[in-house]
Amino acid sequence: MSPKNHLLLLNPWAYDFTAYNFWLRPLGLLYLAGIIKQYTDFDLDFIDCLDCSQIDGVYHFRPKERPDGRSSFFKEEVSKPELLRHIPRKFCRYGLPYNQVESILEQIPPPAAVLLTCTLTYWYPGVQAAVELIRKKFGGVPVILGGVYATLCADHARSQSGADVVLTGPGENQILLALKEITGRDQVKAVDDLPVFPDFDSLPSPAYELSHNTSILALMTSRGCPFHCTYCASRLLCQQFEQRNPEKVVAEIMYFWRTLGTEQIAFYDDALLINKDRHLIKILEALARLKPGLRFHTPNGLHPREIDPVLARWLKACGFDSLFLSLESSNTAWLAETGAKVKPEEVARALNYLKEAGFKGSQISVYLLVGLPGQDKKQVIDSIEFVRSLGARPRLAYFSPVPGTADWSRLLASGHLKSDSDPLLQNKLAFTYFWSQFTPEDLDEIKKKAAGKNES
Ligand code: B12
């Protein structure tokens, strides 16, 4: 096989203080793989460094796995970056062992180009490590980087990642042209008339058939978000809120179930419940008829205002057995200032409907943000108590300051961050440890409280 015919798509490791496989899949890269498969003659090699289901037996790693598919990662301690030295935690490379990735690379033909993604800005050390390894194995092969880090920290990615080409924003209308320019015209089928994807629904399905793990997938039924929360970058990553045709979503789900043996699906949507009568409920009605017996997950948090008795019954009937709801804080003034996405009473009402539909409180987690500028310990503790008083589980999400958001601008204005600060400082623990009003002891107390450990 000629090396000219191969492309390598790689999702790098996570370098972090903590990481957990919360149904993590490199969905953006898999979408691009779907397009490349359909419109080029390249053979694709796909390596997901965060897929520990393919870990070699010699590492004797048994992930702590929950029945719902969440699991722990294999990890190797690495030296902590100087900038983060004050954080009293070990710094690790999470995902497949480095040596295993190295030997996988030895077994594949030299590619004509390598495509990398990076799903969090502060995981860029994983990109650097991957580029270094790729250079060691394949010399000057062109490396193209895209994804969340490339989009939100483009200057940093251009100067520090080691990639030859950094593409920002949605990649579907850029990747074929980039491949054509980098590798020569002959591999891209529609050379003179490249396809244009006018919307999210026109993309081919993500190419999960390339993945080692096809039993648990992530999908999106919509892209973007209609809300304007001060801490969120959704609008910077995708300006329009677009919902897919429910029939196409169902067809895709059934295709994965039939052909790949898929058992569980995590919905990555930012706003899964918007226009529910003509969107999610239509999808669930069809699935209830077709009965694939799949289990569904909502790690990105459902919008409580949209949960009514009808939706609650559909969720219960269709295999959603653990739910994540977004609240962020029970402080109404703070909620109003950060985007007015939800009110505490809407969460209380949603929980009642969900319980009436048969969900137990233990199946419902409610996200609470920790560490935002101006937040204090009491606000977080009150929020935890509020969620507990409703009989649900509080789930802490530590604040990551994301470039381009309103909170980011505030942190620049207050001098906490500079526009060219190292993206490592966007690590969700960095901000909480360095500049929030919480001491390490406060953070410990908050963590224990959320876990219910200091309660009699
Ligand atoms: C789904 C999601 C999750 C999932 C997991 C996703 C994953 N695989 O890691 C869950 C719910 C578990 C999650 C958790 C968290 N998340 Co999150 N998440 C998202 C979300 C909503 C969508 C990401 C996604 O998969 N999009 C779908 C695919 C199709 O899009 P994409 O990857 O961007 O790919 C497109 C382009 O980027 C491009 N592209 C991608 N790769 C490549 C490669 C090449 C070569 C090219 C050319 C182009 C290209 O083309 C693709 C197609 O258009 C984003 C917000 C958003 N709307 O994007 C936040 C977001 C990425 N998350 C964020 C945060 C803060 C978190 C948490 C830290 C929250 C917390 N405090 O706990 C955790 C960390 C979890 C972890 N990874 O360990 C932040 C990022 C922060 C940062 N500094 O980077 C975001 C931006 C939301 C926000 N707050 O603004 N998240």
PDB file of N, CA and C and ligand atoms in Angstrom, residues 19-20 22-29 31-32 115-123 144-148 151-152 167 169-172 175 200 203 220 223-224 231-234 237 268-270 299-300 367 369 396-403 405 426 428, ligand 1:
ATOM      1  N   ALA A  19      -8.831  13.143  35.343  1.00  0.00           N
ATOM      2  CA  ALA A  19      -9.642  12.947  34.122  1.00  0.00           C
ATOM      3  C   ALA A  19     -10.420  11.650  34.306  1.00  0.00           C
ATOM      4  N   TYR A  20     -11.599  11.635  33.772  1.00  0.00           N
ATOM      5  CA  TYR A  20     -12.463  10.470  33.938  1.00  0.00           C
ATOM      6  C   TYR A  20     -13.186  10.242  32.633  1.00  0.00           C
ATOM      7  N   PHE A  22     -15.996  10.045  30.957  1.00  0.00           N
ATOM      8  CA  PHE A  22     -17.400  10.393  31.146  1.00  0.00           C
ATOM      9  C   PHE A  22     -18.054  10.331  29.767  1.00  0.00           C
ATOM     10  N   TRP A  23     -18.035   9.154  29.167  1.00  0.00           N
ATOM     11  CA  TRP A  23     -18.524   8.944  27.800  1.00  0.00           C
ATOM     12  C   TRP A  23     -17.791   9.867  26.819  1.00  0.00           C
ATOM     13  N   LEU A  24     -16.464   9.960  26.944  1.00  0.00           N
ATOM     14  CA  LEU A  24     -15.713  10.877  26.089  1.00  0.00           C
ATOM     15  C   LEU A  24     -15.410  10.247  24.727  1.00  0.00           C
ATOM     16  N   ARG A  25     -15.827  10.863  23.672  1.00  0.00           N
ATOM     17  CA  ARG A  25     -15.496  10.426  22.312  1.00  0.00           C
ATOM     18  C   ARG A  25     -15.100  11.655  21.493  1.00  0.00           C
ATOM     19  N   PRO A  26     -14.113  11.511  20.586  1.00  0.00           N
ATOM     20  CA  PRO A  26     -13.706  12.667  19.772  1.00  0.00           C
ATOM     21  C   PRO A  26     -14.650  12.858  18.596  1.00  0.00           C
ATOM     22  N   LEU A  27     -15.827  13.362  18.914  1.00  0.00           N
ATOM     23  CA  LEU A  27     -16.912  13.404  17.919  1.00  0.00           C
ATOM     24  C   LEU A  27     -16.556  14.260  16.696  1.00  0.00           C
ATOM     25  N   GLY A  28     -15.873  15.393  16.921  1.00  0.00           N
ATOM     26  CA  GLY A  28     -15.511  16.265  15.800  1.00  0.00           C
ATOM     27  C   GLY A  28     -14.604  15.542  14.808  1.00  0.00           C
ATOM     28  N   LEU A  29     -13.605  14.856  15.325  1.00  0.00           N
ATOM     29  CA  LEU A  29     -12.667  14.146  14.454  1.00  0.00           C
ATOM     30  C   LEU A  29     -13.378  13.012  13.710  1.00  0.00           C
ATOM     31  N   TYR A  31     -16.523  13.005  12.830  1.00  0.00           N
ATOM     32  CA  TYR A  31     -17.308  13.624  11.750  1.00  0.00           C
ATOM     33  C   TYR A  31     -16.426  13.855  10.528  1.00  0.00           C
ATOM     34  N   LEU A  32     -15.224  14.399  10.766  1.00  0.00           N
ATOM     35  CA  LEU A  32     -14.332  14.660   9.637  1.00  0.00           C
ATOM     36  C   LEU A  32     -13.946  13.345   8.959  1.00  0.00           C
ATOM     37  N   LEU A 115      -4.166  14.172  11.041  1.00  0.00           N
ATOM     38  CA  LEU A 115      -5.179  15.112  11.543  1.00  0.00           C
ATOM     39  C   LEU A 115      -5.293  14.932  13.049  1.00  0.00           C
ATOM     40  N   LEU A 116      -5.118  16.024  13.769  1.00  0.00           N
ATOM     41  CA  LEU A 116      -5.232  15.953  15.233  1.00  0.00           C
ATOM     42  C   LEU A 116      -6.372  16.831  15.706  1.00  0.00           C
ATOM     43  N   THR A 117      -6.996  16.433  16.802  1.00  0.00           N
ATOM     44  CA  THR A 117      -7.984  17.289  17.454  1.00  0.00           C
ATOM     45  C   THR A 117      -7.522  17.547  18.877  1.00  0.00           C
ATOM     46  N   CYS A 118      -8.205  18.398  19.602  1.00  0.00           N
ATOM     47  CA  CYS A 118      -7.925  18.576  21.035  1.00  0.00           C
ATOM     48  C   CYS A 118      -9.171  19.198  21.636  1.00  0.00           C
ATOM     49  N   THR A 119      -9.822  18.461  22.545  1.00  0.00           N
ATOM     50  CA  THR A 119     -11.163  18.840  22.959  1.00  0.00           C
ATOM     51  C   THR A 119     -11.209  19.802  24.155  1.00  0.00           C
ATOM     52  N   LEU A 120     -10.082  20.064  24.804  1.00  0.00           N
ATOM     53  CA  LEU A 120     -10.049  21.101  25.838  1.00  0.00           C
ATOM     54  C   LEU A 120      -8.799  21.944  25.610  1.00  0.00           C
ATOM     55  N   THR A 121      -8.901  23.246  25.785  1.00  0.00           N
ATOM     56  CA  THR A 121      -7.753  24.133  25.499  1.00  0.00           C
ATOM     57  C   THR A 121      -6.518  23.715  26.293  1.00  0.00           C
ATOM     58  N   TYR A 122      -6.737  23.367  27.582  1.00  0.00           N
ATOM     59  CA  TYR A 122      -5.569  23.150  28.449  1.00  0.00           C
ATOM     60  C   TYR A 122      -5.029  21.723  28.348  1.00  0.00           C
ATOM     61  N   TRP A 123      -5.558  20.955  27.407  1.00  0.00           N
ATOM     62  CA  TRP A 123      -4.976  19.635  27.135  1.00  0.00           C
ATOM     63  C   TRP A 123      -3.956  19.698  25.996  1.00  0.00           C
ATOM     64  N   ILE A 144      -2.112  18.459  10.625  1.00  0.00           N
ATOM     65  CA  ILE A 144      -3.197  19.468  10.634  1.00  0.00           C
ATOM     66  C   ILE A 144      -3.918  19.368  11.982  1.00  0.00           C
ATOM     67  N   LEU A 145      -4.060  20.504  12.634  1.00  0.00           N
ATOM     68  CA  LEU A 145      -4.731  20.517  13.950  1.00  0.00           C
ATOM     69  C   LEU A 145      -6.012  21.335  13.879  1.00  0.00           C
ATOM     70  N   GLY A 146      -7.079  20.810  14.472  1.00  0.00           N
ATOM     71  CA  GLY A 146      -8.328  21.566  14.606  1.00  0.00           C
ATOM     72  C   GLY A 146      -8.977  21.217  15.933  1.00  0.00           C
ATOM     73  N   GLY A 147     -10.188  21.736  16.172  1.00  0.00           N
ATOM     74  CA  GLY A 147     -10.910  21.395  17.399  1.00  0.00           C
ATOM     75  C   GLY A 147     -10.966  22.565  18.372  1.00  0.00           C
ATOM     76  N   VAL A 148     -11.396  22.277  19.589  1.00  0.00           N
ATOM     77  CA  VAL A 148     -11.677  23.327  20.585  1.00  0.00           C
ATOM     78  C   VAL A 148     -10.419  24.153  20.915  1.00  0.00           C
ATOM     79  N   THR A 151      -9.379  26.322  17.971  1.00  0.00           N
ATOM     80  CA  THR A 151     -10.327  27.405  17.701  1.00  0.00           C
ATOM     81  C   THR A 151     -10.233  28.509  18.752  1.00  0.00           C
ATOM     82  N   LEU A 152     -10.155  28.108  20.013  1.00  0.00           N
ATOM     83  CA  LEU A 152     -10.206  29.123  21.080  1.00  0.00           C
ATOM     84  C   LEU A 152      -8.831  29.712  21.393  1.00  0.00           C
ATOM     85  N   LEU A 167      -6.371  24.834  11.803  1.00  0.00           N
ATOM     86  CA  LEU A 167      -7.640  25.305  11.240  1.00  0.00           C
ATOM     87  C   LEU A 167      -8.601  25.580  12.389  1.00  0.00           C
ATOM     88  N   GLY A 169     -12.516  26.651  13.973  1.00  0.00           N
ATOM     89  CA  GLY A 169     -13.954  26.562  13.714  1.00  0.00           C
ATOM     90  C   GLY A 169     -14.343  25.201  13.150  1.00  0.00           C
ATOM     91  N   PRO A 170     -15.633  25.085  12.765  1.00  0.00           N
ATOM     92  CA  PRO A 170     -16.101  23.815  12.212  1.00  0.00           C
ATOM     93  C   PRO A 170     -15.227  23.396  11.018  1.00  0.00           C
ATOM     94  N   GLY A 171     -14.846  22.135  10.983  1.00  0.00           N
ATOM     95  CA  GLY A 171     -13.858  21.701   9.994  1.00  0.00           C
ATOM     96  C   GLY A 171     -14.430  21.149   8.699  1.00  0.00           C
ATOM     97  N   GLU A 172     -15.766  20.927   8.680  1.00  0.00           N
ATOM     98  CA  GLU A 172     -16.325  20.173   7.542  1.00  0.00           C
ATOM     99  C   GLU A 172     -16.136  20.866   6.194  1.00  0.00           C
ATOM    100  N   ILE A 175     -11.734  20.863   5.493  1.00  0.00           N
ATOM    101  CA  ILE A 175     -10.779  19.767   5.533  1.00  0.00           C
ATOM    102  C   ILE A 175     -10.425  19.210   4.148  1.00  0.00           C
ATOM    103  N   PHE A 200     -25.514  21.336   9.753  1.00  0.00           N
ATOM    104  CA  PHE A 200     -25.040  20.186  10.527  1.00  0.00           C
ATOM    105  C   PHE A 200     -25.645  18.880  10.008  1.00  0.00           C
ATOM    106  N   LEU A 203     -24.062  16.665   7.097  1.00  0.00           N
ATOM    107  CA  LEU A 203     -22.800  15.928   7.229  1.00  0.00           C
ATOM    108  C   LEU A 203     -23.051  14.425   7.216  1.00  0.00           C
ATOM    109  N   MET A 220     -24.786  13.962  18.522  1.00  0.00           N
ATOM    110  CA  MET A 220     -25.411  15.271  18.716  1.00  0.00           C
ATOM    111  C   MET A 220     -26.652  15.370  17.843  1.00  0.00           C
ATOM    112  N   ARG A 223     -26.562  21.457  17.248  1.00  0.00           N
ATOM    113  CA  ARG A 223     -25.239  22.051  17.454  1.00  0.00           C
ATOM    114  C   ARG A 223     -25.443  23.504  17.839  1.00  0.00           C
ATOM    115  N   GLY A 224     -24.601  24.012  18.737  1.00  0.00           N
ATOM    116  CA  GLY A 224     -24.734  25.394  19.191  1.00  0.00           C
ATOM    117  C   GLY A 224     -25.713  25.491  20.348  1.00  0.00           C
ATOM    118  N   TYR A 231     -19.973  32.163  31.099  1.00  0.00           N
ATOM    119  CA  TYR A 231     -18.797  31.290  31.256  1.00  0.00           C
ATOM    120  C   TYR A 231     -18.645  30.325  30.091  1.00  0.00           C
ATOM    121  N   CYS A 232     -19.547  30.344  29.121  1.00  0.00           N
ATOM    122  CA  CYS A 232     -19.567  29.283  28.112  1.00  0.00           C
ATOM    123  C   CYS A 232     -19.127  29.769  26.733  1.00  0.00           C
ATOM    124  N   ALA A 233     -18.415  28.893  26.015  1.00  0.00           N
ATOM    125  CA  ALA A 233     -17.863  29.250  24.700  1.00  0.00           C
ATOM    126  C   ALA A 233     -18.660  28.652  23.550  1.00  0.00           C
ATOM    127  N   SER A 234     -19.816  28.092  23.845  1.00  0.00           N
ATOM    128  CA  SER A 234     -20.552  27.392  22.789  1.00  0.00           C
ATOM    129  C   SER A 234     -20.715  28.258  21.538  1.00  0.00           C
ATOM    130  N   LEU A 237     -17.741  28.530  19.297  1.00  0.00           N
ATOM    131  CA  LEU A 237     -17.394  27.320  18.554  1.00  0.00           C
ATOM    132  C   LEU A 237     -18.376  27.087  17.417  1.00  0.00           C
ATOM    133  N   TYR A 268     -24.400  14.733  23.300  1.00  0.00           N
ATOM    134  CA  TYR A 268     -23.496  15.836  23.626  1.00  0.00           C
ATOM    135  C   TYR A 268     -24.136  17.212  23.440  1.00  0.00           C
ATOM    136  N   ASP A 269     -25.387  17.273  23.050  1.00  0.00           N
ATOM    137  CA  ASP A 269     -26.017  18.569  22.748  1.00  0.00           C
ATOM    138  C   ASP A 269     -25.882  19.564  23.905  1.00  0.00           C
ATOM    139  N   ASP A 270     -25.683  20.831  23.540  1.00  0.00           N
ATOM    140  CA  ASP A 270     -25.717  21.896  24.540  1.00  0.00           C
ATOM    141  C   ASP A 270     -27.149  22.186  24.971  1.00  0.00           C
ATOM    142  N   PRO A 299     -24.607  13.723  29.512  1.00  0.00           N
ATOM    143  CA  PRO A 299     -23.534  14.290  30.350  1.00  0.00           C
ATOM    144  C   PRO A 299     -23.432  15.804  30.263  1.00  0.00           C
ATOM    145  N   ASN A 300     -23.968  16.395  29.213  1.00  0.00           N
ATOM    146  CA  ASN A 300     -23.821  17.833  29.063  1.00  0.00           C
ATOM    147  C   ASN A 300     -24.932  18.630  29.751  1.00  0.00           C
ATOM    148  N   TYR A 367     -25.768  19.702  38.146  1.00  0.00           N
ATOM    149  CA  TYR A 367     -24.468  20.371  38.051  1.00  0.00           C
ATOM    150  C   TYR A 367     -24.452  21.681  38.818  1.00  0.00           C
ATOM    151  N   LEU A 369     -21.616  24.898  39.534  1.00  0.00           N
ATOM    152  CA  LEU A 369     -20.299  25.436  39.181  1.00  0.00           C
ATOM    153  C   LEU A 369     -19.549  25.870  40.437  1.00  0.00           C
ATOM    154  N   LEU A 396     -20.294  18.595  41.186  1.00  0.00           N
ATOM    155  CA  LEU A 396     -19.496  19.811  41.053  1.00  0.00           C
ATOM    156  C   LEU A 396     -18.823  19.879  39.693  1.00  0.00           C
ATOM    157  N   ALA A 397     -18.849  21.072  39.098  1.00  0.00           N
ATOM    158  CA  ALA A 397     -18.110  21.321  37.863  1.00  0.00           C
ATOM    159  C   ALA A 397     -17.231  22.535  38.133  1.00  0.00           C
ATOM    160  N   TYR A 398     -15.928  22.340  38.104  1.00  0.00           N
ATOM    161  CA  TYR A 398     -15.015  23.445  38.410  1.00  0.00           C
ATOM    162  C   TYR A 398     -14.888  24.359  37.208  1.00  0.00           C
ATOM    163  N   PHE A 399     -14.794  25.641  37.480  1.00  0.00           N
ATOM    164  CA  PHE A 399     -14.815  26.666  36.434  1.00  0.00           C
ATOM    165  C   PHE A 399     -13.521  26.681  35.624  1.00  0.00           C
ATOM    166  N   SER A 400     -13.668  26.633  34.301  1.00  0.00           N
ATOM    167  CA  SER A 400     -12.533  26.835  33.406  1.00  0.00           C
ATOM    168  C   SER A 400     -12.766  28.155  32.680  1.00  0.00           C
ATOM    169  N   PRO A 401     -11.869  29.134  32.860  1.00  0.00           N
ATOM    170  CA  PRO A 401     -12.060  30.408  32.138  1.00  0.00           C
ATOM    171  C   PRO A 401     -11.768  30.201  30.652  1.00  0.00           C
ATOM    172  N   VAL A 402     -12.768  30.402  29.813  1.00  0.00           N
ATOM    173  CA  VAL A 402     -12.613  30.060  28.397  1.00  0.00           C
ATOM    174  C   VAL A 402     -12.445  31.334  27.572  1.00  0.00           C
ATOM    175  N   PRO A 403     -11.361  31.423  26.776  1.00  0.00           N
ATOM    176  CA  PRO A 403     -11.110  32.630  25.988  1.00  0.00           C
ATOM    177  C   PRO A 403     -12.310  33.020  25.148  1.00  0.00           C
ATOM    178  N   THR A 405     -15.109  34.381  26.222  1.00  0.00           N
ATOM    179  CA  THR A 405     -16.375  34.469  26.961  1.00  0.00           C
ATOM    180  C   THR A 405     -16.408  35.777  27.765  1.00  0.00           C
ATOM    181  N   GLN A 426      -6.087  27.772  32.095  1.00  0.00           N
ATOM    182  CA  GLN A 426      -7.538  27.567  31.929  1.00  0.00           C
ATOM    183  C   GLN A 426      -7.966  26.231  32.534  1.00  0.00           C
ATOM    184  N   LYS A 428      -9.359  23.565  34.842  1.00  0.00           N
ATOM    185  CA  LYS A 428     -10.467  23.814  35.768  1.00  0.00           C
ATOM    186  C   LYS A 428     -10.015  23.847  37.221  1.00  0.00           C
TER     187      LYS A 428
HETATM  188  C1  B12 B   1     -19.808  17.500  24.728  1.00  0.00           C
HETATM  189  C2  B12 B   1     -18.976  18.361  25.645  1.00  0.00           C
HETATM  190  C3  B12 B   1     -18.461  17.759  26.789  1.00  0.00           C
HETATM  191  C4  B12 B   1     -18.595  16.266  27.093  1.00  0.00           C
HETATM  192  C5  B12 B   1     -17.300  15.515  26.722  1.00  0.00           C
HETATM  193  C6  B12 B   1     -16.726  15.932  25.385  1.00  0.00           C
HETATM  194  C7  B12 B   1     -15.332  15.354  25.107  1.00  0.00           C
HETATM  195  N1  B12 B   1     -15.169  14.534  24.109  1.00  0.00           N
HETATM  196  O1  B12 B   1     -14.400  15.625  25.818  1.00  0.00           O
HETATM  197  C8  B12 B   1     -18.759  16.350  28.629  1.00  0.00           C
HETATM  198  C9  B12 B   1     -20.196  16.697  28.940  1.00  0.00           C
HETATM  199  C10 B12 B   1     -18.367  15.131  29.417  1.00  0.00           C
HETATM  200  C11 B12 B   1     -17.883  17.581  28.894  1.00  0.00           C
HETATM  201  C12 B12 B   1     -17.201  17.794  30.039  1.00  0.00           C
HETATM  202  C13 B12 B   1     -16.415  18.910  30.248  1.00  0.00           C
HETATM  203  N2  B12 B   1     -16.351  20.006  29.492  1.00  0.00           N
HETATM  204 CO1  B12 B   1     -17.175  20.125  27.753  1.00  0.00          CO
HETATM  205  N3  B12 B   1     -18.060  20.468  26.154  1.00  0.00           N
HETATM  206  C14 B12 B   1     -18.724  19.716  25.363  1.00  0.00           C
HETATM  207  C15 B12 B   1     -19.293  20.532  24.190  1.00  0.00           C
HETATM  208  C16 B12 B   1     -20.743  20.864  24.516  1.00  0.00           C
HETATM  209  C17 B12 B   1     -19.253  19.912  22.810  1.00  0.00           C
HETATM  210  C18 B12 B   1     -17.900  19.323  22.353  1.00  0.00           C
HETATM  211  C19 B12 B   1     -18.138  18.449  21.150  1.00  0.00           C
HETATM  212  O2  B12 B   1     -17.918  17.241  21.185  1.00  0.00           O
HETATM  213  N4  B12 B   1     -18.661  19.021  20.071  1.00  0.00           N
HETATM  214  C20 B12 B   1     -19.073  18.278  18.884  1.00  0.00           C
HETATM  215  C21 B12 B   1     -18.032  18.215  17.804  1.00  0.00           C
HETATM  216  C22 B12 B   1     -18.716  17.769  16.515  1.00  0.00           C
HETATM  217  O3  B12 B   1     -17.489  19.500  17.632  1.00  0.00           O
HETATM  218  P1  B12 B   1     -15.919  19.774  17.741  1.00  0.00           P
HETATM  219  O4  B12 B   1     -15.205  18.796  18.560  1.00  0.00           O
HETATM  220  O5  B12 B   1     -15.738  21.207  18.071  1.00  0.00           O
HETATM  221  O6  B12 B   1     -15.444  19.519  16.212  1.00  0.00           O
HETATM  222  C23 B12 B   1     -15.670  20.410  15.164  1.00  0.00           C
HETATM  223  C24 B12 B   1     -14.587  21.505  15.049  1.00  0.00           C
HETATM  224  O7  B12 B   1     -13.977  21.854  16.268  1.00  0.00           O
HETATM  225  C25 B12 B   1     -13.626  20.969  14.050  1.00  0.00           C
HETATM  226  N5  B12 B   1     -12.592  20.017  14.458  1.00  0.00           N
HETATM  227  C26 B12 B   1     -12.507  19.170  15.486  1.00  0.00           C
HETATM  228  N6  B12 B   1     -11.391  18.422  15.393  1.00  0.00           N
HETATM  229  C27 B12 B   1     -10.752  18.785  14.298  1.00  0.00           C
HETATM  230  C28 B12 B   1      -9.559  18.332  13.726  1.00  0.00           C
HETATM  231  C29 B12 B   1      -9.118  18.905  12.534  1.00  0.00           C
HETATM  232  C30 B12 B   1      -7.844  18.416  11.921  1.00  0.00           C
HETATM  233  C31 B12 B   1      -9.865  19.955  11.916  1.00  0.00           C
HETATM  234  C32 B12 B   1      -9.408  20.565  10.653  1.00  0.00           C
HETATM  235  C33 B12 B   1     -11.056  20.410  12.495  1.00  0.00           C
HETATM  236  C34 B12 B   1     -11.486  19.810  13.675  1.00  0.00           C
HETATM  237  O8  B12 B   1     -14.487  20.297  13.141  1.00  0.00           O
HETATM  238  C35 B12 B   1     -15.511  19.601  13.887  1.00  0.00           C
HETATM  239  C36 B12 B   1     -16.771  19.510  13.054  1.00  0.00           C
HETATM  240  O9  B12 B   1     -17.292  20.778  12.796  1.00  0.00           O
HETATM  241  C37 B12 B   1     -18.383  21.814  24.270  1.00  0.00           C
HETATM  242  C38 B12 B   1     -19.062  23.120  23.878  1.00  0.00           C
HETATM  243  C39 B12 B   1     -19.356  23.184  22.411  1.00  0.00           C
HETATM  244  N7  B12 B   1     -20.539  23.607  22.112  1.00  0.00           N
HETATM  245  O10 B12 B   1     -18.520  22.845  21.588  1.00  0.00           O
HETATM  246  C40 B12 B   1     -17.987  21.842  25.749  1.00  0.00           C
HETATM  247  C41 B12 B   1     -16.610  22.371  26.151  1.00  0.00           C
HETATM  248  C42 B12 B   1     -15.582  21.804  25.198  1.00  0.00           C
HETATM  249  N8  B12 B   1     -16.403  21.794  27.478  1.00  0.00           N
HETATM  250  C43 B12 B   1     -15.831  22.590  28.304  1.00  0.00           C
HETATM  251  C44 B12 B   1     -15.578  22.298  29.664  1.00  0.00           C
HETATM  252  C45 B12 B   1     -15.133  23.437  30.552  1.00  0.00           C
HETATM  253  C46 B12 B   1     -15.766  21.022  30.172  1.00  0.00           C
HETATM  254  C47 B12 B   1     -15.392  20.550  31.582  1.00  0.00           C
HETATM  255  C48 B12 B   1     -14.016  20.966  32.019  1.00  0.00           C
HETATM  256  C49 B12 B   1     -16.489  21.023  32.547  1.00  0.00           C
HETATM  257  C50 B12 B   1     -16.120  20.826  33.994  1.00  0.00           C
HETATM  258  N9  B12 B   1     -15.799  21.890  34.662  1.00  0.00           N
HETATM  259  O11 B12 B   1     -16.103  19.732  34.485  1.00  0.00           O
HETATM  260  C51 B12 B   1     -15.533  19.028  31.452  1.00  0.00           C
HETATM  261  C52 B12 B   1     -14.203  18.348  31.150  1.00  0.00           C
HETATM  262  C53 B12 B   1     -14.434  16.941  30.694  1.00  0.00           C
HETATM  263  C54 B12 B   1     -13.301  16.250  30.125  1.00  0.00           C
HETATM  264  N10 B12 B   1     -13.162  16.297  28.799  1.00  0.00           N
HETATM  265  O12 B12 B   1     -12.584  15.661  30.873  1.00  0.00           O
HETATM  266  C55 B12 B   1     -15.472  23.905  27.642  1.00  0.00           C
HETATM  267  C56 B12 B   1     -14.021  23.990  27.168  1.00  0.00           C
HETATM  268  C57 B12 B   1     -13.107  24.544  28.216  1.00  0.00           C
HETATM  269  C58 B12 B   1     -11.698  24.604  27.734  1.00  0.00           C
HETATM  270  N11 B12 B   1     -10.932  25.366  28.482  1.00  0.00           N
HETATM  271  O13 B12 B   1     -11.320  24.017  26.759  1.00  0.00           O
HETATM  272  C59 B12 B   1     -16.491  23.912  26.435  1.00  0.00           C
HETATM  273  C60 B12 B   1     -16.046  24.717  25.230  1.00  0.00           C
HETATM  274  C61 B12 B   1     -17.827  24.464  27.012  1.00  0.00           C
HETATM  275  C62 B12 B   1     -17.673  25.809  27.655  1.00  0.00           C
HETATM  276  N12 B12 B   1     -17.724  25.891  28.967  1.00  0.00           N
HETATM  277  O14 B12 B   1     -17.501  26.797  27.014  1.00  0.00           O
HETATM  278  N13 B12 B   1     -17.879  18.394  27.815  1.00  0.00           N
END
